[in-house]
Amino acid sequence: MKDLTIIIETVSHNHSACVRPPLPQYSVIAQNATFQLKGSFGRVKRLFFWYTKLGFSNEESVYFKEQESVKVFNGSFSIFLDVDSLVTLTTVTKGKHGSFADPPIQSHFPLPYSDDFQAYHVNEEPYNFAQQAGVWEIQLNNDLQHQQVIRQVITEQPIHWCDPVVQPPINIIGDPTWTDITASIDFFIPSRGGSSAVFLAVRVRGRMGCDTMAATGVFFWASVETQTYRVTADFASTVLLTHGKLLGVFLDKWHTLTTTVQGEFCVWSIDGKLVTSVQVPTSLKEGFVAIGTGNFSAADFDNVNIDRPVK
C-alpha cells in the first residue's frame, strides 16, 4: 500500500467566489461524516489530521493545525466537519505546517532588460512574459545565431473561454507605468505554416485576460508576406494610425523590429532602417510592452531588449 491523503473542503457558497460561470446556489452545514476505505487502504489503522478554518467577518483563521490523529477500524472512520473548513487526513508521518520568507518589497520592473532565451529548457515558458492568448514556449532553431527562441506554437484556433474571443496571440511583459521606452526583438516568420503577421507594441493598457480585446496601446503589425505594415491604437485594430509598404523584409529570414516611444511620438524601424513614425494619441500615456502574431500560426522571436530611450 502506498500513502493515502484525503482533503475535504466545506467552504460555503457566499465564500466561494467563482467567475466562470456564476456559482449555482448551494448550502453547507456542519456535519458528522463517515468514510469507508476499501482495497489496500482498508488496512489503514490511523490517519494524521491537519485542520484549517477560514475566518470571515473578523474571525481569526486557523491554518494547517495538527489535531489528534483519527483511528480507523476495519477501514471506517468518522470526523466532524465544520463550515468553511479544510481537513487533511493522511498516512504521511512527516507532514508539517510549511513556512516561507516575507515576499520582496514591491518595486518596478527593472531596466534595462534583455533575454536571449538560451538558458531555458526546451518547451519551457520564458520568464517575465505573461501570455494572454496563444502558447509561447522555448523551442530549438537551426540558425546558429538563434539556437533557442520563443515560438507561438498553437497553429489551430483553440476552444476559447472568453466572449469576445481573444485573438490573435499576444504576450505582454514589463510594467504598467512605463511611459518613454525603447523595445526591440528579432522575429522570423516561416514560409510554411507561418503567421500572417507579427507585432510589437508599447504603452499597452487594459485588464487583460478575457478583456484583452479592449486593450489599448501603440501596435506595429508587420505583414511580411504582403509586404505591408499598419500601426493601430488598440489590439483589436479598430483605430488605424498609419499604414504602408514594407521594403526588404522577407519570410524565412530573421529581422529586428525596434520601437522608441517618447512623449507624443513613436518611431519604428526594421533592421535599423526607419519604417514610420506616428503621433501617439494623448490617451496612450503608459503601459506594458507586448509581442504577438497575426493569427494562430507559427512565428519565432529572439533577443528581447527593453530600456529607457537615450535622451
GROMACS .gro file of C-alpha atoms in nm:
model
  311
    1MET     CA    1   0.000   0.000   0.000
    2LYS     CA    2   0.122   0.348  -0.085
    3ASP     CA    3   0.045   0.655   0.127
    4LEU     CA    4  -0.307   0.795   0.122
    5THR     CA    5  -0.407   1.161   0.162
    6ILE     CA    6  -0.767   1.281   0.173
    7ILE     CA    7  -0.854   1.652   0.152
    8ILE     CA    8  -1.206   1.766   0.245
    9GLU     CA    9  -1.327   2.121   0.179
   10THR     CA   10  -1.653   2.266   0.314
   11VAL     CA   11  -1.645   2.629   0.202
   12SER     CA   12  -1.989   2.790   0.198
   13HIS     CA   13  -2.148   2.937  -0.113
   14ASN     CA   14  -2.101   3.302  -0.014
   15HIS     CA   15  -1.730   3.243   0.047
   16SER     CA   16  -1.672   3.054  -0.282
   17ALA     CA   17  -1.617   3.320  -0.546
   18CYS     CA   18  -1.648   3.175  -0.895
   19VAL     CA   19  -1.642   3.382  -1.213
   20ARG     CA   20  -1.684   3.120  -1.489
   21PRO     CA   21  -1.982   3.086  -1.470
   22PRO     CA   22  -2.156   3.234  -1.162
   23LEU     CA   23  -2.178   2.962  -0.899
   24PRO     CA   24  -2.524   2.800  -0.857
   25GLN     CA   25  -2.678   2.826  -0.511
   26TYR     CA   26  -2.599   2.551  -0.258
   27SER     CA   27  -2.585   2.515   0.119
   28VAL     CA   28  -2.322   2.373   0.354
   29ILE     CA   29  -2.391   2.274   0.716
   30ALA     CA   30  -2.176   2.141   0.997
   31GLN     CA   31  -2.192   1.762   0.989
   32ASN     CA   32  -2.050   1.432   1.106
   33ALA     CA   33  -1.916   1.238   0.808
   34THR     CA   34  -1.829   0.867   0.794
   35PHE     CA   35  -1.584   0.727   0.543
   36GLN     CA   36  -1.516   0.369   0.436
   37LEU     CA   37  -1.176   0.277   0.297
   38LYS     CA   38  -1.155  -0.032   0.079
   39GLY     CA   39  -0.894  -0.234  -0.105
   40SER     CA   40  -0.540  -0.198   0.023
   41PHE     CA   41  -0.641   0.122   0.204
   42GLY     CA   42  -0.876  -0.084   0.418
   43ARG     CA   43  -0.569  -0.187   0.619
   44VAL     CA   44  -0.502   0.170   0.733
   45LYS     CA   45  -0.514   0.195   1.115
   46ARG     CA   46  -0.456   0.565   1.169
   47LEU     CA   47  -0.477   0.893   0.977
   48PHE     CA   48  -0.288   1.207   1.077
   49PHE     CA   49  -0.526   1.503   1.096
   50TRP     CA   50  -0.447   1.864   0.991
   51TYR     CA   51  -0.716   2.131   1.025
   52THR     CA   52  -0.773   2.469   0.855
   53LYS     CA   53  -1.060   2.700   0.946
   54LEU     CA   54  -1.116   3.004   0.724
   55GLY     CA   55  -1.216   3.309   0.923
   56PHE     CA   56  -1.465   3.563   0.786
   57SER     CA   57  -1.635   3.872   0.935
   58ASN     CA   58  -1.333   3.949   1.154
   59GLU     CA   59  -1.299   3.588   1.272
   60GLU     CA   60  -0.941   3.468   1.303
   61SER     CA   61  -0.833   3.195   1.061
   62VAL     CA   62  -0.659   2.873   1.165
   63TYR     CA   63  -0.413   2.734   0.914
   64PHE     CA   64  -0.298   2.371   0.895
   65LYS     CA   65  -0.306   2.300   1.268
   66GLU     CA   66  -0.228   1.945   1.372
   67GLN     CA   67  -0.508   1.764   1.555
   68GLU     CA   68  -0.528   1.433   1.736
   69SER     CA   69  -0.492   1.154   1.482
   70VAL     CA   70  -0.803   0.968   1.365
   71LYS     CA   71  -0.830   0.597   1.442
   72VAL     CA   72  -0.957   0.372   1.164
   73PHE     CA   73  -1.147   0.047   1.242
   74ASN     CA   74  -1.199  -0.206   0.962
   75GLY     CA   75  -1.143   0.075   0.711
   76SER     CA   76  -1.407   0.303   0.865
   77PHE     CA   77  -1.376   0.636   1.047
   78SER     CA   78  -1.593   0.937   1.130
   79ILE     CA   79  -1.500   1.302   1.177
   80PHE     CA   80  -1.679   1.630   1.240
   81LEU     CA   81  -1.671   1.880   0.952
   82ASP     CA   82  -1.742   2.245   1.028
   83VAL     CA   83  -1.846   2.501   0.764
   84ASP     CA   84  -1.563   2.692   0.587
   85SER     CA   85  -1.301   2.438   0.686
   86LEU     CA   86  -1.034   2.238   0.511
   87VAL     CA   87  -0.936   1.899   0.651
   88THR     CA   88  -0.629   1.700   0.551
   89LEU     CA   89  -0.618   1.331   0.653
   90THR     CA   90  -0.303   1.142   0.563
   91THR     CA   91  -0.089   0.837   0.634
   92VAL     CA   92   0.222   1.051   0.575
   93THR     CA   93   0.405   1.070   0.907
   94LYS     CA   94   0.637   1.364   0.831
   95GLY     CA   95   0.380   1.627   0.742
   96LYS     CA   96   0.425   1.975   0.887
   97HIS     CA   97   0.300   2.330   0.851
   98GLY     CA   98   0.530   2.490   0.596
   99SER     CA   99   0.690   2.831   0.626
  100PHE     CA  100   0.807   3.096   0.386
  101ALA     CA  101   1.005   3.416   0.393
  102ASP     CA  102   0.844   3.755   0.354
  103PRO     CA  103   0.788   3.846  -0.012
  104PRO     CA  104   1.020   4.108  -0.159
  105ILE     CA  105   0.919   4.471  -0.137
  106GLN     CA  106   0.714   4.577  -0.437
  107SER     CA  107   0.920   4.753  -0.698
  108HIS     CA  108   0.906   4.849  -1.064
  109PHE     CA  109   1.017   4.614  -1.341
  110PRO     CA  110   1.396   4.660  -1.372
  111LEU     CA  111   1.553   4.829  -1.670
  112PRO     CA  112   1.748   4.769  -1.883
  113TYR     CA  113   1.608   4.422  -1.951
  114SER     CA  114   1.722   4.164  -2.206
  115ASP     CA  115   1.685   3.792  -2.271
  116ASP     CA  116   1.832   3.574  -2.547
  117PHE     CA  117   1.641   3.263  -2.425
  118GLN     CA  118   1.948   3.039  -2.425
  119ALA     CA  119   1.929   2.948  -2.054
  120TYR     CA  120   1.598   2.758  -2.071
  121HIS     CA  121   1.495   2.400  -2.128
  122VAL     CA  122   1.302   2.332  -2.447
  123ASN     CA  123   0.922   2.369  -2.402
  124GLU     CA  124   0.960   2.596  -2.100
  125GLU     CA  125   0.779   2.928  -2.091
  126PRO     CA  126   1.010   3.232  -2.083
  127TYR     CA  127   1.041   3.429  -1.759
  128ASN     CA  128   0.854   3.755  -1.706
  129PHE     CA  129   0.626   3.724  -2.008
  130ALA     CA  130   0.253   3.692  -1.934
  131GLN     CA  131   0.078   3.528  -2.228
  132GLN     CA  132  -0.281   3.641  -2.276
  133ALA     CA  133  -0.360   3.433  -2.585
  134GLY     CA  134  -0.167   3.160  -2.764
  135VAL     CA  135   0.102   2.937  -2.616
  136TRP     CA  136   0.458   3.069  -2.606
  137GLU     CA  137   0.739   2.820  -2.548
  138ILE     CA  138   1.115   2.791  -2.584
  139GLN     CA  139   1.195   2.593  -2.899
  140LEU     CA  140   1.509   2.495  -3.088
  141ASN     CA  141   1.601   2.673  -3.409
  142ASN     CA  142   1.855   2.556  -3.666
  143ASP     CA  143   2.004   2.905  -3.704
  144LEU     CA  144   2.334   2.924  -3.511
  145GLN     CA  145   2.262   3.288  -3.422
  146HIS     CA  146   1.920   3.197  -3.281
  147GLN     CA  147   1.958   2.849  -3.134
  148GLN     CA  148   1.674   2.886  -2.881
  149VAL     CA  149   1.378   3.112  -2.941
  150ILE     CA  150   1.026   3.189  -2.819
  151ARG     CA  151   0.774   3.031  -3.052
  152GLN     CA  152   0.398   3.075  -3.062
  153VAL     CA  153   0.313   2.706  -3.103
  154ILE     CA  154  -0.068   2.694  -3.132
  155THR     CA  155  -0.147   2.655  -3.502
  156GLU     CA  156  -0.523   2.597  -3.485
  157GLN     CA  157  -0.799   2.807  -3.335
  158PRO     CA  158  -0.836   2.679  -2.976
  159ILE     CA  159  -1.155   2.635  -2.775
  160HIS     CA  160  -1.199   2.973  -2.606
  161TRP     CA  161  -1.326   3.060  -2.260
  162CYS     CA  162  -1.381   3.426  -2.333
  163ASP     CA  163  -1.652   3.627  -2.505
  164PRO     CA  164  -1.544   3.805  -2.713
  165VAL     CA  165  -1.277   3.559  -2.824
  166VAL     CA  166  -0.922   3.682  -2.751
  167GLN     CA  167  -0.727   3.664  -3.075
  168PRO     CA  168  -0.468   3.680  -3.221
  169PRO     CA  169  -0.196   3.555  -2.981
  170ILE     CA  170  -0.048   3.822  -2.753
  171ASN     CA  171   0.222   3.810  -2.483
  172ILE     CA  172   0.298   4.104  -2.252
  173ILE     CA  173   0.599   4.198  -2.041
  174GLY     CA  174   0.711   4.483  -1.821
  175ASP     CA  175   0.549   4.749  -1.611
  176PRO     CA  176   0.211   4.923  -1.649
  177THR     CA  177   0.375   5.254  -1.557
  178TRP     CA  178   0.627   5.256  -1.844
  179THR     CA  179   0.597   5.575  -2.049
  180ASP     CA  180   0.905   5.651  -2.261
  181ILE     CA  181   1.059   5.322  -2.367
  182THR     CA  182   1.273   5.159  -2.636
  183ALA     CA  183   1.198   4.795  -2.719
  184SER     CA  184   1.338   4.562  -2.982
  185ILE     CA  185   1.300   4.197  -3.071
  186ASP     CA  186   1.417   3.969  -3.351
  187PHE     CA  187   1.145   3.785  -3.543
  188PHE     CA  188   1.122   3.508  -3.802
  189ILE     CA  189   0.813   3.404  -3.998
  190PRO     CA  190   0.844   3.072  -4.186
  191SER     CA  191   0.703   3.041  -4.537
  192ARG     CA  192   0.534   2.713  -4.443
  193GLY     CA  193   0.272   2.747  -4.171
  194GLY     CA  194   0.389   3.093  -4.076
  195SER     CA  195   0.181   3.366  -3.917
  196SER     CA  196   0.013   3.631  -4.126
  197ALA     CA  197   0.200   3.897  -3.925
  198VAL     CA  198   0.395   3.975  -3.609
  199PHE     CA  199   0.356   4.277  -3.387
  200LEU     CA  200   0.548   4.475  -3.127
  201ALA     CA  201   0.353   4.715  -2.907
  202VAL     CA  202   0.423   4.972  -2.636
  203ARG     CA  203   0.208   5.153  -2.377
  204VAL     CA  204  -0.028   4.856  -2.371
  205ARG     CA  205  -0.307   4.905  -2.117
  206GLY     CA  206  -0.615   4.712  -2.013
  207ARG     CA  207  -0.742   4.449  -1.772
  208MET     CA  208  -0.611   4.171  -1.998
  209GLY     CA  209  -0.737   3.814  -1.958
  210CYS     CA  210  -1.085   3.793  -2.113
  211ASP     CA  211  -1.079   4.173  -2.156
  212THR     CA  212  -0.767   4.171  -2.375
  213MET     CA  213  -0.962   4.261  -2.688
  214ALA     CA  214  -1.026   4.602  -2.528
  215ALA     CA  215  -0.653   4.665  -2.469
  216THR     CA  216  -0.512   4.990  -2.600
  217GLY     CA  217  -0.156   5.082  -2.694
  218VAL     CA  218   0.061   5.158  -2.995
  219PHE     CA  219   0.074   4.837  -3.202
  220PHE     CA  220   0.301   4.793  -3.505
  221TRP     CA  221   0.190   4.499  -3.722
  222ALA     CA  222   0.438   4.368  -3.982
  223SER     CA  223   0.270   4.158  -4.252
  224VAL     CA  224   0.577   4.017  -4.423
  225GLU     CA  225   0.402   3.804  -4.686
  226THR     CA  226   0.205   4.104  -4.819
  227GLN     CA  227   0.498   4.343  -4.759
  228THR     CA  228   0.276   4.583  -4.564
  229TYR     CA  229   0.256   4.731  -4.216
  230ARG     CA  230  -0.004   4.909  -4.008
  231VAL     CA  231   0.003   5.093  -3.676
  232THR     CA  232  -0.306   5.080  -3.458
  233ALA     CA  233  -0.404   5.235  -3.126
  234ASP     CA  234  -0.563   4.915  -2.998
  235PHE     CA  235  -0.517   4.540  -3.000
  236ALA     CA  236  -0.844   4.484  -3.189
  237SER     CA  237  -0.713   4.705  -3.474
  238THR     CA  238  -1.020   4.927  -3.482
  239VAL     CA  239  -0.819   5.252  -3.463
  240LEU     CA  240  -0.572   5.285  -3.752
  241LEU     CA  241  -0.294   5.540  -3.702
  242THR     CA  242  -0.100   5.477  -4.024
  243HIS     CA  243  -0.012   5.207  -4.276
  244GLY     CA  244   0.223   5.149  -4.565
  245LYS     CA  245   0.458   4.922  -4.759
  246LEU     CA  246   0.747   4.724  -4.613
  247LEU     CA  247   1.074   4.708  -4.805
  248GLY     CA  248   1.349   4.449  -4.767
  249VAL     CA  249   1.156   4.227  -4.524
  250PHE     CA  250   1.115   3.859  -4.617
  251LEU     CA  251   0.980   3.525  -4.498
  252ASP     CA  252   1.233   3.263  -4.379
  253LYS     CA  253   1.468   3.541  -4.269
  254TRP     CA  254   1.546   3.696  -3.932
  255HIS     CA  255   1.469   4.065  -3.886
  256THR     CA  256   1.497   4.305  -3.592
  257LEU     CA  257   1.194   4.517  -3.508
  258THR     CA  258   1.258   4.824  -3.290
  259THR     CA  259   1.037   5.094  -3.150
  260THR     CA  260   1.100   5.404  -2.941
  261VAL     CA  261   0.813   5.591  -2.783
  262GLN     CA  262   0.900   5.923  -2.626
  263GLY     CA  263   0.645   6.182  -2.528
  264GLU     CA  264   0.385   6.213  -2.804
  265PHE     CA  265   0.584   6.037  -3.078
  266CYS     CA  266   0.660   5.675  -3.161
  267VAL     CA  267   0.920   5.565  -3.418
  268TRP     CA  268   0.955   5.221  -3.579
  269SER     CA  269   1.245   5.061  -3.762
  270ILE     CA  270   1.329   4.719  -3.905
  271ASP     CA  271   1.693   4.612  -3.929
  272GLY     CA  272   1.797   4.965  -3.839
  273LYS     CA  273   1.604   5.129  -4.123
  274LEU     CA  274   1.325   5.374  -4.042
  275VAL     CA  275   0.980   5.246  -4.138
  276THR     CA  276   0.741   5.503  -3.995
  277SER     CA  277   0.661   5.735  -3.707
  278VAL     CA  278   0.329   5.838  -3.557
  279GLN     CA  279   0.191   6.091  -3.315
  280VAL     CA  280   0.063   5.896  -3.018
  281PRO     CA  281  -0.297   5.964  -2.909
  282THR     CA  282  -0.296   6.161  -2.584
  283SER     CA  283  -0.491   5.883  -2.410
  284LEU     CA  284  -0.198   5.641  -2.452
  285LYS     CA  285   0.033   5.757  -2.177
  286GLU     CA  286   0.183   5.441  -2.023
  287GLY     CA  287   0.173   5.062  -2.027
  288PHE     CA  288   0.337   4.728  -2.098
  289VAL     CA  289   0.539   4.606  -2.395
  290ALA     CA  290   0.373   4.330  -2.597
  291ILE     CA  291   0.461   4.092  -2.878
  292GLY     CA  292   0.230   3.876  -3.082
  293THR     CA  293   0.133   3.716  -3.409
  294GLY     CA  294  -0.134   3.795  -3.667
  295ASN     CA  295  -0.317   3.464  -3.625
  296PHE     CA  296  -0.279   3.122  -3.465
  297SER     CA  297   0.026   3.021  -3.666
  298ALA     CA  298   0.398   2.991  -3.606
  299ALA     CA  299   0.646   3.274  -3.558
  300ASP     CA  300   0.977   3.283  -3.373
  301PHE     CA  301   1.107   3.564  -3.152
  302ASP     CA  302   1.453   3.616  -3.003
  303ASN     CA  303   1.674   3.872  -2.828
  304VAL     CA  304   1.426   4.094  -2.649
  305ASN     CA  305   1.578   4.424  -2.531
  306ILE     CA  306   1.394   4.694  -2.336
  307ASP     CA  307   1.538   5.015  -2.194
  308ARG     CA  308   1.476   5.384  -2.143
  309PRO     CA  309   1.536   5.579  -2.463
  310VAL     CA  310   1.852   5.784  -2.495
  311LYS     CA  311   1.766   6.147  -2.427
   0.00000   0.00000   0.00000
